[in-house]
Amino acid sequence: MKPSLYFTDRFKYFFKRFSKEESLFKWFAEKAGGESGAFSFPDALKGNPKTLVILPRDMEHTSRFLHAMPDAFFNGCLLLAHESLQSLVSAKRAKAIYFSDLECRYDEPVFLEIEQKIKDYAPQVTIYLGDAFLPRLYLAKVSGAPCRIGFCTEACYPFLNLSLRPDKSSEAALLSQYYGVK
């Protein structure tokens, strides 16, 4: 059995690293807290509200998203990105928090700092791109944003409470339409 990459290397998480995905999902959901506030979609996205975007580690996916989003979108935005994406993100002149693979594990000191920075930022909307990774989904939930958007992520509820399915357009085109930024 392969140990989970979700936790810091401390003894108190030793057995959690070998838990089944379903039990880890429940554990992270309990840690993230209760229900979220109500929101009205798509009204929650109008006026370019404070937004946290959790970017995937995949450079190609992130590049497509960043280049397709209008520059005005990044004015009210905080990006959470892997350190390997620093040059892509800096080209957009967006505010960002960077992490490495070892730092984005639950209860790592840097992970706790990231969690606090996200809470202090207090976004109204969180956008989660990429594959489900429980520590980052946890960060999406504890951000406090009432509207937490994912794409084809129905299985990620309660971490993400809105799942969009872009049919013919890209994720960025769909979001740009709702945000009303150009």
PDB file of C-alpha atoms in Angstrom:
ATOM      1  CA  MET A   1       0.000   0.000   0.000  1.00  0.00           C
ATOM      2  CA  LYS A   2       1.378   3.360  -1.033  1.00  0.00           C
ATOM      3  CA  PRO A   3       1.314   6.084   1.653  1.00  0.00           C
ATOM      4  CA  SER A   4      -0.725   9.220   1.066  1.00  0.00           C
ATOM      5  CA  LEU A   5       1.081  12.417   0.103  1.00  0.00           C
ATOM      6  CA  TYR A   6      -1.514  14.470   1.975  1.00  0.00           C
ATOM      7  CA  PHE A   7       0.193  14.727   5.363  1.00  0.00           C
ATOM      8  CA  THR A   8       3.371  16.018   6.920  1.00  0.00           C
ATOM      9  CA  ASP A   9       5.917  13.432   8.075  1.00  0.00           C
ATOM     10  CA  ARG A  10       4.903  13.404  11.720  1.00  0.00           C
ATOM     11  CA  PHE A  11       4.089  10.365  13.800  1.00  0.00           C
ATOM     12  CA  LYS A  12       0.575  11.595  14.606  1.00  0.00           C
ATOM     13  CA  TYR A  13      -0.317  11.221  10.885  1.00  0.00           C
ATOM     14  CA  PHE A  14       1.466   7.906  10.359  1.00  0.00           C
ATOM     15  CA  PHE A  15      -1.721   5.821  10.235  1.00  0.00           C
ATOM     16  CA  LYS A  16      -3.631   8.467   8.272  1.00  0.00           C
ATOM     17  CA  ARG A  17      -1.076   8.146   5.479  1.00  0.00           C
ATOM     18  CA  PHE A  18      -2.280   4.559   4.954  1.00  0.00           C
ATOM     19  CA  SER A  19      -6.020   5.272   5.202  1.00  0.00           C
ATOM     20  CA  LYS A  20      -8.454   4.733   2.359  1.00  0.00           C
ATOM     21  CA  GLU A  21      -9.333   7.693   0.145  1.00  0.00           C
ATOM     22  CA  GLU A  22     -12.974   7.703   1.339  1.00  0.00           C
ATOM     23  CA  SER A  23     -12.021   8.011   5.005  1.00  0.00           C
ATOM     24  CA  LEU A  24      -9.471  10.721   4.202  1.00  0.00           C
ATOM     25  CA  PHE A  25     -12.146  12.620   2.262  1.00  0.00           C
ATOM     26  CA  LYS A  26     -14.431  12.532   5.322  1.00  0.00           C
ATOM     27  CA  TRP A  27     -11.589  13.491   7.661  1.00  0.00           C
ATOM     28  CA  PHE A  28     -10.618  16.545   5.587  1.00  0.00           C
ATOM     29  CA  ALA A  29     -14.289  17.551   5.234  1.00  0.00           C
ATOM     30  CA  GLU A  30     -14.728  17.440   9.020  1.00  0.00           C
ATOM     31  CA  LYS A  31     -11.508  19.424   9.545  1.00  0.00           C
ATOM     32  CA  ALA A  32     -12.651  22.069   7.036  1.00  0.00           C
ATOM     33  CA  GLY A  33     -15.803  22.786   9.000  1.00  0.00           C
ATOM     34  CA  GLY A  34     -19.529  23.050   8.518  1.00  0.00           C
ATOM     35  CA  GLU A  35     -21.829  24.516   5.965  1.00  0.00           C
ATOM     36  CA  SER A  36     -21.100  27.569   3.869  1.00  0.00           C
ATOM     37  CA  GLY A  37     -23.141  30.715   3.538  1.00  0.00           C
ATOM     38  CA  ALA A  38     -25.719  31.105   0.823  1.00  0.00           C
ATOM     39  CA  PHE A  39     -24.851  32.670  -2.518  1.00  0.00           C
ATOM     40  CA  SER A  40     -26.647  33.483  -5.714  1.00  0.00           C
ATOM     41  CA  PHE A  41     -25.083  32.211  -8.906  1.00  0.00           C
ATOM     42  CA  PRO A  42     -24.147  33.906 -11.240  1.00  0.00           C
ATOM     43  CA  ASP A  43     -24.687  37.130  -9.283  1.00  0.00           C
ATOM     44  CA  ALA A  44     -21.876  36.152  -6.896  1.00  0.00           C
ATOM     45  CA  LEU A  45     -19.381  36.602  -9.741  1.00  0.00           C
ATOM     46  CA  LYS A  46     -20.519  39.995 -11.018  1.00  0.00           C
ATOM     47  CA  GLY A  47     -18.324  42.997 -10.350  1.00  0.00           C
ATOM     48  CA  ASN A  48     -15.086  40.976 -10.174  1.00  0.00           C
ATOM     49  CA  PRO A  49     -15.286  40.003  -6.465  1.00  0.00           C
ATOM     50  CA  LYS A  50     -12.242  39.002  -4.404  1.00  0.00           C
ATOM     51  CA  THR A  51     -11.348  35.621  -5.830  1.00  0.00           C
ATOM     52  CA  LEU A  52      -8.960  32.851  -4.859  1.00  0.00           C
ATOM     53  CA  VAL A  53      -7.876  30.676  -7.777  1.00  0.00           C
ATOM     54  CA  ILE A  54      -6.237  27.362  -6.946  1.00  0.00           C
ATOM     55  CA  LEU A  55      -4.236  26.486 -10.025  1.00  0.00           C
ATOM     56  CA  PRO A  56      -3.349  22.964 -11.145  1.00  0.00           C
ATOM     57  CA  ARG A  57       0.266  21.936 -11.190  1.00  0.00           C
ATOM     58  CA  ASP A  58      -0.027  21.064 -14.879  1.00  0.00           C
ATOM     59  CA  MET A  59       1.792  23.863 -16.711  1.00  0.00           C
ATOM     60  CA  GLU A  60      -0.161  23.430 -19.957  1.00  0.00           C
ATOM     61  CA  HIS A  61      -3.559  23.592 -18.253  1.00  0.00           C
ATOM     62  CA  THR A  62      -2.528  26.588 -16.156  1.00  0.00           C
ATOM     63  CA  SER A  63      -1.035  28.385 -19.148  1.00  0.00           C
ATOM     64  CA  ARG A  64      -4.236  27.983 -21.179  1.00  0.00           C
ATOM     65  CA  PHE A  65      -6.310  29.322 -18.307  1.00  0.00           C
ATOM     66  CA  LEU A  66      -4.075  32.289 -17.484  1.00  0.00           C
ATOM     67  CA  HIS A  67      -3.693  33.393 -21.095  1.00  0.00           C
ATOM     68  CA  ALA A  68      -7.420  33.120 -21.778  1.00  0.00           C
ATOM     69  CA  MET A  69      -8.489  35.197 -18.774  1.00  0.00           C
ATOM     70  CA  PRO A  70      -8.617  38.971 -19.279  1.00  0.00           C
ATOM     71  CA  ASP A  71      -6.049  41.028 -17.376  1.00  0.00           C
ATOM     72  CA  ALA A  72      -8.798  42.842 -15.436  1.00  0.00           C
ATOM     73  CA  PHE A  73      -9.753  39.535 -13.790  1.00  0.00           C
ATOM     74  CA  PHE A  74      -6.409  39.407 -11.977  1.00  0.00           C
ATOM     75  CA  ASN A  75      -6.971  42.781 -10.247  1.00  0.00           C
ATOM     76  CA  GLY A  76      -9.207  41.204  -7.591  1.00  0.00           C
ATOM     77  CA  CYS A  77      -7.549  37.830  -7.548  1.00  0.00           C
ATOM     78  CA  LEU A  78      -5.133  35.801  -5.430  1.00  0.00           C
ATOM     79  CA  LEU A  79      -3.581  32.736  -7.045  1.00  0.00           C
ATOM     80  CA  LEU A  80      -2.400  29.632  -5.216  1.00  0.00           C
ATOM     81  CA  ALA A  81       0.193  27.972  -7.422  1.00  0.00           C
ATOM     82  CA  HIS A  82       2.989  25.438  -7.411  1.00  0.00           C
ATOM     83  CA  GLU A  83       6.429  27.055  -7.434  1.00  0.00           C
ATOM     84  CA  SER A  84       7.101  25.647 -10.924  1.00  0.00           C
ATOM     85  CA  LEU A  85       4.412  28.023 -12.275  1.00  0.00           C
ATOM     86  CA  GLN A  86       6.034  31.193 -10.968  1.00  0.00           C
ATOM     87  CA  SER A  87       7.075  32.561 -14.376  1.00  0.00           C
ATOM     88  CA  LEU A  88       3.589  31.999 -15.847  1.00  0.00           C
ATOM     89  CA  VAL A  89       1.879  33.707 -12.942  1.00  0.00           C
ATOM     90  CA  SER A  90       4.314  36.620 -12.750  1.00  0.00           C
ATOM     91  CA  ALA A  91       3.664  37.373 -16.432  1.00  0.00           C
ATOM     92  CA  LYS A  92       0.074  38.227 -15.442  1.00  0.00           C
ATOM     93  CA  ARG A  93       1.287  40.449 -12.576  1.00  0.00           C
ATOM     94  CA  ALA A  94      -1.147  38.706 -10.279  1.00  0.00           C
ATOM     95  CA  LYS A  95      -0.795  38.319  -6.524  1.00  0.00           C
ATOM     96  CA  ALA A  96       0.148  34.753  -5.716  1.00  0.00           C
ATOM     97  CA  ILE A  97       1.082  32.333  -2.985  1.00  0.00           C
ATOM     98  CA  TYR A  98       3.503  29.617  -4.042  1.00  0.00           C
ATOM     99  CA  PHE A  99       4.122  26.201  -2.563  1.00  0.00           C
ATOM    100  CA  SER A 100       6.319  23.184  -3.227  1.00  0.00           C
ATOM    101  CA  ASP A 101       5.189  19.558  -3.156  1.00  0.00           C
ATOM    102  CA  LEU A 102       6.406  19.031   0.399  1.00  0.00           C
ATOM    103  CA  GLU A 103       4.910  22.307   1.626  1.00  0.00           C
ATOM    104  CA  CYS A 104       1.374  21.556   0.446  1.00  0.00           C
ATOM    105  CA  ARG A 105       0.867  18.679   2.852  1.00  0.00           C
ATOM    106  CA  TYR A 106      -1.531  19.061   5.744  1.00  0.00           C
ATOM    107  CA  ASP A 107       0.066  20.444   8.929  1.00  0.00           C
ATOM    108  CA  GLU A 108       3.378  21.454   7.337  1.00  0.00           C
ATOM    109  CA  PRO A 109       4.418  24.886   8.708  1.00  0.00           C
ATOM    110  CA  VAL A 110       4.190  26.445   5.226  1.00  0.00           C
ATOM    111  CA  PHE A 111       0.775  24.824   4.694  1.00  0.00           C
ATOM    112  CA  LEU A 112      -0.475  26.443   7.899  1.00  0.00           C
ATOM    113  CA  GLU A 113       0.910  29.816   6.720  1.00  0.00           C
ATOM    114  CA  ILE A 114      -0.853  29.408   3.373  1.00  0.00           C
ATOM    115  CA  GLU A 115      -4.090  28.551   5.170  1.00  0.00           C
ATOM    116  CA  GLN A 116      -3.818  31.703   7.294  1.00  0.00           C
ATOM    117  CA  LYS A 117      -3.002  33.935   4.307  1.00  0.00           C
ATOM    118  CA  ILE A 118      -6.048  32.595   2.456  1.00  0.00           C
ATOM    119  CA  LYS A 119      -8.296  33.191   5.473  1.00  0.00           C
ATOM    120  CA  ASP A 120      -6.891  36.721   5.867  1.00  0.00           C
ATOM    121  CA  TYR A 121      -7.532  37.421   2.186  1.00  0.00           C
ATOM    122  CA  ALA A 122     -11.194  36.426   2.747  1.00  0.00           C
ATOM    123  CA  PRO A 123     -12.261  35.718  -0.840  1.00  0.00           C
ATOM    124  CA  GLN A 124     -15.900  35.840  -1.856  1.00  0.00           C
ATOM    125  CA  VAL A 125     -15.302  33.253  -4.593  1.00  0.00           C
ATOM    126  CA  THR A 126     -12.867  30.351  -4.837  1.00  0.00           C
ATOM    127  CA  ILE A 127     -12.114  28.704  -8.168  1.00  0.00           C
ATOM    128  CA  TYR A 128     -10.487  25.278  -8.141  1.00  0.00           C
ATOM    129  CA  LEU A 129      -8.825  24.062 -11.318  1.00  0.00           C
ATOM    130  CA  GLY A 130      -7.328  20.662 -11.924  1.00  0.00           C
ATOM    131  CA  ASP A 131      -7.587  17.271 -10.299  1.00  0.00           C
ATOM    132  CA  ALA A 132      -8.852  16.726  -6.786  1.00  0.00           C
ATOM    133  CA  PHE A 133      -6.090  16.830  -4.173  1.00  0.00           C
ATOM    134  CA  LEU A 134      -7.495  16.799  -0.640  1.00  0.00           C
ATOM    135  CA  PRO A 135      -5.154  19.331   1.037  1.00  0.00           C
ATOM    136  CA  ARG A 136      -5.878  21.908  -1.702  1.00  0.00           C
ATOM    137  CA  LEU A 137      -9.610  21.119  -1.591  1.00  0.00           C
ATOM    138  CA  TYR A 138      -9.396  21.669   2.165  1.00  0.00           C
ATOM    139  CA  LEU A 139      -7.849  25.099   1.506  1.00  0.00           C
ATOM    140  CA  ALA A 140     -10.700  25.908  -0.890  1.00  0.00           C
ATOM    141  CA  LYS A 141     -13.247  25.136   1.823  1.00  0.00           C
ATOM    142  CA  VAL A 142     -11.489  26.931   4.687  1.00  0.00           C
ATOM    143  CA  SER A 143     -11.069  30.028   2.498  1.00  0.00           C
ATOM    144  CA  GLY A 144     -14.499  31.011   3.769  1.00  0.00           C
ATOM    145  CA  ALA A 145     -15.768  31.812   0.276  1.00  0.00           C
ATOM    146  CA  PRO A 146     -19.480  31.052   0.048  1.00  0.00           C
ATOM    147  CA  CYS A 147     -19.121  30.269  -3.681  1.00  0.00           C
ATOM    148  CA  ARG A 148     -16.508  27.586  -4.408  1.00  0.00           C
ATOM    149  CA  ILE A 149     -16.382  26.604  -8.062  1.00  0.00           C
ATOM    150  CA  GLY A 150     -14.871  23.546  -9.676  1.00  0.00           C
ATOM    151  CA  PHE A 151     -15.202  22.039 -13.120  1.00  0.00           C
ATOM    152  CA  CYS A 152     -16.823  18.607 -13.399  1.00  0.00           C
ATOM    153  CA  THR A 153     -16.248  18.201  -9.645  1.00  0.00           C
ATOM    154  CA  GLU A 154     -19.553  16.936  -8.290  1.00  0.00           C
ATOM    155  CA  ALA A 155     -17.668  14.325  -6.219  1.00  0.00           C
ATOM    156  CA  CYS A 156     -15.773  17.109  -4.409  1.00  0.00           C
ATOM    157  CA  TYR A 157     -18.770  18.422  -2.481  1.00  0.00           C
ATOM    158  CA  PRO A 158     -18.647  19.857   0.259  1.00  0.00           C
ATOM    159  CA  PHE A 159     -15.210  21.281  -0.537  1.00  0.00           C
ATOM    160  CA  LEU A 160     -16.557  22.764  -3.773  1.00  0.00           C
ATOM    161  CA  ASN A 161     -20.231  23.654  -3.845  1.00  0.00           C
ATOM    162  CA  LEU A 162     -20.686  24.531  -7.514  1.00  0.00           C
ATOM    163  CA  SER A 163     -19.594  22.377 -10.418  1.00  0.00           C
ATOM    164  CA  LEU A 164     -19.577  23.906 -13.884  1.00  0.00           C
ATOM    165  CA  ARG A 165     -19.314  21.921 -17.101  1.00  0.00           C
ATOM    166  CA  PRO A 166     -17.843  23.899 -19.970  1.00  0.00           C
ATOM    167  CA  ASP A 167     -19.291  22.262 -23.097  1.00  0.00           C
ATOM    168  CA  LYS A 168     -17.675  23.956 -26.041  1.00  0.00           C
ATOM    169  CA  SER A 169     -15.886  26.818 -24.338  1.00  0.00           C
ATOM    170  CA  SER A 170     -12.893  26.685 -22.040  1.00  0.00           C
ATOM    171  CA  GLU A 171     -13.031  27.142 -18.269  1.00  0.00           C
ATOM    172  CA  ALA A 172     -11.633  30.650 -18.717  1.00  0.00           C
ATOM    173  CA  ALA A 173     -14.183  31.624 -21.363  1.00  0.00           C
ATOM    174  CA  LEU A 174     -17.025  30.393 -19.183  1.00  0.00           C
ATOM    175  CA  LEU A 175     -15.765  32.288 -16.132  1.00  0.00           C
ATOM    176  CA  SER A 176     -15.061  35.473 -18.112  1.00  0.00           C
ATOM    177  CA  GLN A 177     -18.648  35.469 -19.262  1.00  0.00           C
ATOM    178  CA  TYR A 178     -19.930  35.349 -15.673  1.00  0.00           C
ATOM    179  CA  TYR A 179     -17.377  37.801 -14.254  1.00  0.00           C
ATOM    180  CA  GLY A 180     -18.092  40.319 -16.981  1.00  0.00           C
ATOM    181  CA  VAL A 181     -14.451  41.416 -17.260  1.00  0.00           C
ATOM    182  CA  LYS A 182     -12.758  42.237 -20.531  1.00  0.00           C
TER     183      LYS A 182
END
